[in-house]
Amino acid sequence: MREKLNVRQLLLVLLAAFSIYSCAREDFLQQETSKEAVSASSAKYASRSLWKEDDVYIGKVQQVFLKHANLERFNTTYGELYWNYAMSFGQFGEKYLLVPIVKKDKVVLLMEAVRKGDRLYFYEKNDMDLLTFFQHVLYSSIISHSEVIDGNKAAKAKYICSTRTIVIGCLNGQTDCEPVSYSHMVCEWQGDSGGGVPPKSFPPLGDPFGGGGGGGGDDGYEYPDPPEENPNQDIINQLTDYPCAQSLLEQLPNMNNELARVLKDIFQNNDDYRITFKGKSGLGDKDGITSTVSKPDSNKFFATIFLNDNVLKNATKEYILITMYHEVAHAYLDFELKRLGQAQFDETYPVYVTGADYAPDGTIVNRFGFKEGHQNVGFFLSTLENILSAYNPNLPPETVKAMAKAGITTMTEEEKVLNANERDTTLGKQKGTKCP
């Protein structure tokens, strides 16, 4: 219930563990040189990407490639595959991949790997903008990097497009220069829904460069242990009547920020957690309510999150996105309170104060908030502001601040108005992205 809840702060507790990992990963990336060893094409995959990648898929694709390809001829004809810099561009579920091919410290081509069912297809991609982007990722001094995922920017509603941006420093030994930004958007190939398999198969794995093993070329290669196409997801999307919100929810665990990584580690591929999102009318000024189920001595977590249908229909994408993060955190804290009991909950989560309120239908619901004056509120507000700014860099700072503060701490009257404008785009005063 976003207008009063502070439960996004759950992630302060969880983020502590992940911050150590993030710092270690950044240090590793900064210390490692971007040049690979001579045996790059066959070296075991160990990601050096700046972003979160579908590591399972990359490993399996490499396995198929090494089984069928003639490496010596491939390396001579095309160059070496730098697997450690392979990118899935925000795609997870073993679907899509780009691997840079390098000759003499220059990215000369990309190999695209697309899975359809139990078949894996390889294509060559010679896109100059993408080649330039990969070249800078491998060989430039990168100051900062970011990623924005937005499925509605592509032609098909089912597409998920990832825009990755890097900011680099001086080139060629210069010392007095302005930082330069490079961005590139890649959309997931959706198989038949996207128009079928691309017409050009990647030649190195077919005749005349095949290395044995049978199959391949235009018929694809057998993919090891493909995942189910429609598995029982831990985050269940029942927002079919709200396509804009539905698309945002599909992206939620894969977005490149701390909150998304926490959600992913908690909920993905774990049968003990099940969250269902639904729309609901009659919630008034409440953005959402949550129903959780907890059994004694059980870690199984089942929750249904009801999002206000007026918000789903009329709010900006940014407002819906923050609301989803908030409600998942609320659901988890509600589950923990029921599982642990009040005394143990207070000991485990000393940051929060709990209370009770009534939903519009009279149901008693739990509320969570920061203890008055707690120092972590400032840090968490900054985290929320960073998420909103990364998703939409054009959102005015005052609007970002207002949306981040809503339901967490005291707001000025001006901030309340700015937040309300994002909640209801029918007013025509929003600064965020209006759903189509």
PDB file of C-alpha atoms in Angstrom, residues 180-346:
ATOM      1  CA  VAL A 180      31.839  10.081 -24.776  1.00  0.00           C
ATOM      2  CA  SER A 181      28.672   7.997 -24.480  1.00  0.00           C
ATOM      3  CA  TYR A 182      27.809   4.974 -26.623  1.00  0.00           C
ATOM      4  CA  SER A 183      24.426   3.230 -26.546  1.00  0.00           C
ATOM      5  CA  HIS A 184      22.900   0.322 -28.361  1.00  0.00           C
ATOM      6  CA  MET A 185      19.487  -1.337 -28.206  1.00  0.00           C
ATOM      7  CA  VAL A 186      18.947  -5.027 -28.957  1.00  0.00           C
ATOM      8  CA  CYS A 187      15.509  -6.651 -29.008  1.00  0.00           C
ATOM      9  CA  GLU A 188      14.911 -10.312 -28.229  1.00  0.00           C
ATOM     10  CA  TRP A 189      14.245 -12.459 -31.276  1.00  0.00           C
ATOM     11  CA  GLN A 190      10.810 -13.970 -30.619  1.00  0.00           C
ATOM     12  CA  GLY A 191      10.911 -16.905 -33.025  1.00  0.00           C
ATOM     13  CA  ASP A 192       7.746 -17.279 -35.074  1.00  0.00           C
ATOM     14  CA  SER A 193       6.092 -14.381 -33.264  1.00  0.00           C
ATOM     15  CA  GLY A 194       8.859 -12.185 -34.624  1.00  0.00           C
ATOM     16  CA  GLY A 195       8.683 -13.383 -38.212  1.00  0.00           C
ATOM     17  CA  GLY A 196      10.485 -16.733 -38.146  1.00  0.00           C
ATOM     18  CA  VAL A 197      14.136 -17.714 -38.206  1.00  0.00           C
ATOM     19  CA  PRO A 198      16.419 -15.119 -39.827  1.00  0.00           C
ATOM     20  CA  PRO A 199      17.291 -16.166 -43.392  1.00  0.00           C
ATOM     21  CA  LYS A 200      21.064 -16.254 -43.071  1.00  0.00           C
ATOM     22  CA  SER A 201      22.652 -19.118 -41.155  1.00  0.00           C
ATOM     23  CA  PHE A 202      26.063 -18.515 -39.647  1.00  0.00           C
ATOM     24  CA  PRO A 203      28.398 -20.281 -42.129  1.00  0.00           C
ATOM     25  CA  PRO A 204      31.179 -21.521 -39.820  1.00  0.00           C
ATOM     26  CA  LEU A 205      28.980 -24.244 -38.316  1.00  0.00           C
ATOM     27  CA  GLY A 206      27.620 -25.522 -41.627  1.00  0.00           C
ATOM     28  CA  ASP A 207      29.267 -26.682 -44.828  1.00  0.00           C
ATOM     29  CA  PRO A 208      32.083 -26.333 -45.635  1.00  0.00           C
ATOM     30  CA  PHE A 209      33.368 -25.478 -42.148  1.00  0.00           C
ATOM     31  CA  GLY A 210      31.588 -28.085 -40.038  1.00  0.00           C
ATOM     32  CA  GLY A 211      33.674 -30.067 -37.627  1.00  0.00           C
ATOM     33  CA  GLY A 212      31.609 -33.235 -37.484  1.00  0.00           C
ATOM     34  CA  GLY A 213      29.023 -34.356 -34.974  1.00  0.00           C
ATOM     35  CA  GLY A 214      26.085 -34.372 -37.382  1.00  0.00           C
ATOM     36  CA  GLY A 215      23.310 -31.886 -37.993  1.00  0.00           C
ATOM     37  CA  GLY A 216      23.665 -28.149 -38.204  1.00  0.00           C
ATOM     38  CA  GLY A 217      23.462 -25.406 -40.783  1.00  0.00           C
ATOM     39  CA  ASP A 218      19.960 -24.265 -41.599  1.00  0.00           C
ATOM     40  CA  ASP A 219      18.516 -27.166 -39.581  1.00  0.00           C
ATOM     41  CA  GLY A 220      20.145 -25.948 -36.397  1.00  0.00           C
ATOM     42  CA  TYR A 221      21.917 -27.974 -33.742  1.00  0.00           C
ATOM     43  CA  GLU A 222      20.529 -30.019 -30.890  1.00  0.00           C
ATOM     44  CA  TYR A 223      20.322 -27.903 -27.746  1.00  0.00           C
ATOM     45  CA  PRO A 224      21.168 -29.715 -24.482  1.00  0.00           C
ATOM     46  CA  ASP A 225      18.334 -29.949 -21.975  1.00  0.00           C
ATOM     47  CA  PRO A 226      16.172 -27.063 -23.209  1.00  0.00           C
ATOM     48  CA  PRO A 227      14.034 -25.398 -20.536  1.00  0.00           C
ATOM     49  CA  GLU A 228      10.273 -25.707 -20.591  1.00  0.00           C
ATOM     50  CA  GLU A 229       8.719 -23.019 -22.782  1.00  0.00           C
ATOM     51  CA  ASN A 230       5.980 -22.317 -20.231  1.00  0.00           C
ATOM     52  CA  PRO A 231       7.388 -23.266 -16.822  1.00  0.00           C
ATOM     53  CA  ASN A 232       5.616 -22.581 -13.560  1.00  0.00           C
ATOM     54  CA  GLN A 233       7.037 -19.149 -12.939  1.00  0.00           C
ATOM     55  CA  ASP A 234       7.697 -17.989  -9.426  1.00  0.00           C
ATOM     56  CA  ILE A 235       6.381 -14.560 -10.396  1.00  0.00           C
ATOM     57  CA  ILE A 236       3.075 -15.226 -12.137  1.00  0.00           C
ATOM     58  CA  ASN A 237       1.777 -12.558 -14.481  1.00  0.00           C
ATOM     59  CA  GLN A 238      -2.009 -12.317 -14.554  1.00  0.00           C
ATOM     60  CA  LEU A 239      -2.144  -8.774 -15.887  1.00  0.00           C
ATOM     61  CA  THR A 240      -3.314  -9.695 -19.389  1.00  0.00           C
ATOM     62  CA  ASP A 241      -5.917  -6.918 -19.345  1.00  0.00           C
ATOM     63  CA  TYR A 242      -3.168  -4.364 -18.723  1.00  0.00           C
ATOM     64  CA  PRO A 243      -0.522  -4.899 -21.467  1.00  0.00           C
ATOM     65  CA  CYS A 244       1.711  -2.031 -20.369  1.00  0.00           C
ATOM     66  CA  ALA A 245       1.934  -3.306 -16.784  1.00  0.00           C
ATOM     67  CA  GLN A 246       2.225  -6.878 -18.058  1.00  0.00           C
ATOM     68  CA  SER A 247       5.296  -5.977 -20.069  1.00  0.00           C
ATOM     69  CA  LEU A 248       6.873  -4.163 -17.109  1.00  0.00           C
ATOM     70  CA  LEU A 249       6.300  -7.149 -14.819  1.00  0.00           C
ATOM     71  CA  GLU A 250       7.990  -9.490 -17.296  1.00  0.00           C
ATOM     72  CA  GLN A 251      11.067  -7.280 -17.126  1.00  0.00           C
ATOM     73  CA  LEU A 252      11.064  -6.803 -13.346  1.00  0.00           C
ATOM     74  CA  PRO A 253      13.545  -9.548 -12.285  1.00  0.00           C
ATOM     75  CA  ASN A 254      15.896  -8.837 -15.200  1.00  0.00           C
ATOM     76  CA  MET A 255      16.392  -5.104 -14.802  1.00  0.00           C
ATOM     77  CA  ASN A 256      19.930  -4.043 -14.056  1.00  0.00           C
ATOM     78  CA  ASN A 257      19.644  -2.695 -10.516  1.00  0.00           C
ATOM     79  CA  GLU A 258      20.087  -3.904  -6.959  1.00  0.00           C
ATOM     80  CA  LEU A 259      16.380  -4.434  -6.321  1.00  0.00           C
ATOM     81  CA  ALA A 260      15.986  -6.568  -9.444  1.00  0.00           C
ATOM     82  CA  ARG A 261      18.966  -8.718  -8.465  1.00  0.00           C
ATOM     83  CA  VAL A 262      17.482  -9.264  -5.010  1.00  0.00           C
ATOM     84  CA  LEU A 263      14.127 -10.272  -6.474  1.00  0.00           C
ATOM     85  CA  LYS A 264      15.841 -12.588  -8.924  1.00  0.00           C
ATOM     86  CA  ASP A 265      17.870 -14.329  -6.230  1.00  0.00           C
ATOM     87  CA  ILE A 266      14.834 -14.698  -3.969  1.00  0.00           C
ATOM     88  CA  PHE A 267      12.246 -15.831  -6.453  1.00  0.00           C
ATOM     89  CA  GLN A 268      13.740 -17.204  -9.674  1.00  0.00           C
ATOM     90  CA  ASN A 269      14.086 -20.982  -9.979  1.00  0.00           C
ATOM     91  CA  ASN A 270      12.946 -21.586  -6.431  1.00  0.00           C
ATOM     92  CA  ASP A 271       9.811 -23.649  -5.896  1.00  0.00           C
ATOM     93  CA  ASP A 272       9.423 -22.319  -2.361  1.00  0.00           C
ATOM     94  CA  TYR A 273       8.220 -18.937  -3.615  1.00  0.00           C
ATOM     95  CA  ARG A 274       5.157 -18.104  -5.671  1.00  0.00           C
ATOM     96  CA  ILE A 275       3.848 -14.569  -6.264  1.00  0.00           C
ATOM     97  CA  THR A 276       0.846 -13.814  -8.445  1.00  0.00           C
ATOM     98  CA  PHE A 277       0.099 -10.301  -9.733  1.00  0.00           C
ATOM     99  CA  LYS A 278      -3.513  -9.382 -10.495  1.00  0.00           C
ATOM    100  CA  GLY A 279      -5.459  -6.205 -11.156  1.00  0.00           C
ATOM    101  CA  LYS A 280      -8.219  -5.202  -8.758  1.00  0.00           C
ATOM    102  CA  SER A 281     -10.849  -2.477  -8.750  1.00  0.00           C
ATOM    103  CA  GLY A 282     -12.185  -0.583  -5.778  1.00  0.00           C
ATOM    104  CA  LEU A 283      -8.860   0.034  -4.025  1.00  0.00           C
ATOM    105  CA  GLY A 284      -9.355   3.805  -3.855  1.00  0.00           C
ATOM    106  CA  ASP A 285      -6.134   5.642  -2.995  1.00  0.00           C
ATOM    107  CA  LYS A 286      -4.222   2.427  -2.305  1.00  0.00           C
ATOM    108  CA  ASP A 287      -1.831   1.372  -5.056  1.00  0.00           C
ATOM    109  CA  GLY A 288      -2.027  -2.273  -4.077  1.00  0.00           C
ATOM    110  CA  ILE A 289      -2.806  -4.809  -1.367  1.00  0.00           C
ATOM    111  CA  THR A 290      -1.157  -8.145  -0.691  1.00  0.00           C
ATOM    112  CA  SER A 291      -2.437 -11.478   0.551  1.00  0.00           C
ATOM    113  CA  THR A 292       0.232 -13.903   1.802  1.00  0.00           C
ATOM    114  CA  VAL A 293       0.030 -17.442   3.114  1.00  0.00           C
ATOM    115  CA  SER A 294       2.489 -18.911   5.600  1.00  0.00           C
ATOM    116  CA  LYS A 295       2.369 -22.305   7.272  1.00  0.00           C
ATOM    117  CA  PRO A 296       4.029 -22.961  10.623  1.00  0.00           C
ATOM    118  CA  ASP A 297       7.633 -24.208  10.341  1.00  0.00           C
ATOM    119  CA  SER A 298       7.507 -23.738   6.574  1.00  0.00           C
ATOM    120  CA  ASN A 299       9.616 -21.587   4.275  1.00  0.00           C
ATOM    121  CA  LYS A 300       7.135 -21.838   1.417  1.00  0.00           C
ATOM    122  CA  PHE A 301       5.872 -18.426   0.428  1.00  0.00           C
ATOM    123  CA  PHE A 302       2.657 -17.892  -1.506  1.00  0.00           C
ATOM    124  CA  ALA A 303       1.351 -14.404  -2.158  1.00  0.00           C
ATOM    125  CA  THR A 304      -1.162 -12.636  -4.360  1.00  0.00           C
ATOM    126  CA  ILE A 305      -0.535  -8.980  -5.067  1.00  0.00           C
ATOM    127  CA  PHE A 306      -3.556  -6.989  -6.189  1.00  0.00           C
ATOM    128  CA  LEU A 307      -2.613  -3.803  -8.018  1.00  0.00           C
ATOM    129  CA  ASN A 308      -5.096  -0.950  -8.233  1.00  0.00           C
ATOM    130  CA  ASP A 309      -6.644  -1.132 -11.723  1.00  0.00           C
ATOM    131  CA  ASN A 310      -6.834   2.663 -11.895  1.00  0.00           C
ATOM    132  CA  VAL A 311      -3.061   2.791 -11.425  1.00  0.00           C
ATOM    133  CA  LEU A 312      -2.534   0.056 -14.036  1.00  0.00           C
ATOM    134  CA  LYS A 313      -4.686   1.971 -16.531  1.00  0.00           C
ATOM    135  CA  ASN A 314      -3.639   5.538 -15.839  1.00  0.00           C
ATOM    136  CA  ALA A 315      -0.229   5.742 -14.123  1.00  0.00           C
ATOM    137  CA  THR A 316       3.087   6.286 -15.854  1.00  0.00           C
ATOM    138  CA  LYS A 317       5.388   3.333 -16.463  1.00  0.00           C
ATOM    139  CA  GLU A 318       7.774   4.664 -13.857  1.00  0.00           C
ATOM    140  CA  TYR A 319       5.027   4.832 -11.222  1.00  0.00           C
ATOM    141  CA  ILE A 320       3.848   1.285 -11.996  1.00  0.00           C
ATOM    142  CA  LEU A 321       7.427   0.007 -11.885  1.00  0.00           C
ATOM    143  CA  ILE A 322       8.159   1.457  -8.437  1.00  0.00           C
ATOM    144  CA  THR A 323       4.798   0.192  -7.170  1.00  0.00           C
ATOM    145  CA  MET A 324       5.639  -3.362  -8.262  1.00  0.00           C
ATOM    146  CA  TYR A 325       8.979  -3.298  -6.449  1.00  0.00           C
ATOM    147  CA  HIS A 326       7.286  -1.908  -3.393  1.00  0.00           C
ATOM    148  CA  GLU A 327       4.508  -4.507  -3.323  1.00  0.00           C
ATOM    149  CA  VAL A 328       6.877  -7.458  -3.723  1.00  0.00           C
ATOM    150  CA  ALA A 329       8.919  -6.184  -0.791  1.00  0.00           C
ATOM    151  CA  HIS A 330       5.718  -5.715   1.205  1.00  0.00           C
ATOM    152  CA  ALA A 331       4.635  -9.251   0.385  1.00  0.00           C
ATOM    153  CA  TYR A 332       7.932 -10.663   1.602  1.00  0.00           C
ATOM    154  CA  LEU A 333       7.862  -8.721   4.877  1.00  0.00           C
ATOM    155  CA  ASP A 334       4.240  -9.747   5.429  1.00  0.00           C
ATOM    156  CA  PHE A 335       5.224 -13.376   4.914  1.00  0.00           C
ATOM    157  CA  GLU A 336       8.160 -13.046   7.303  1.00  0.00           C
ATOM    158  CA  LEU A 337       5.942 -11.519  10.002  1.00  0.00           C
ATOM    159  CA  LYS A 338       3.472 -14.394   9.748  1.00  0.00           C
ATOM    160  CA  ARG A 339       6.229 -16.999   9.660  1.00  0.00           C
ATOM    161  CA  LEU A 340       8.353 -15.627  12.510  1.00  0.00           C
ATOM    162  CA  GLY A 341       5.798 -14.023  14.765  1.00  0.00           C
ATOM    163  CA  GLN A 342       6.014 -10.459  16.031  1.00  0.00           C
ATOM    164  CA  ALA A 343       8.806 -10.912  18.598  1.00  0.00           C
ATOM    165  CA  GLN A 344      11.207 -12.746  16.290  1.00  0.00           C
ATOM    166  CA  PHE A 345      10.315 -10.460  13.382  1.00  0.00           C
ATOM    167  CA  ASP A 346      11.258  -7.393  15.445  1.00  0.00           C
TER     168      ASP A 346
END
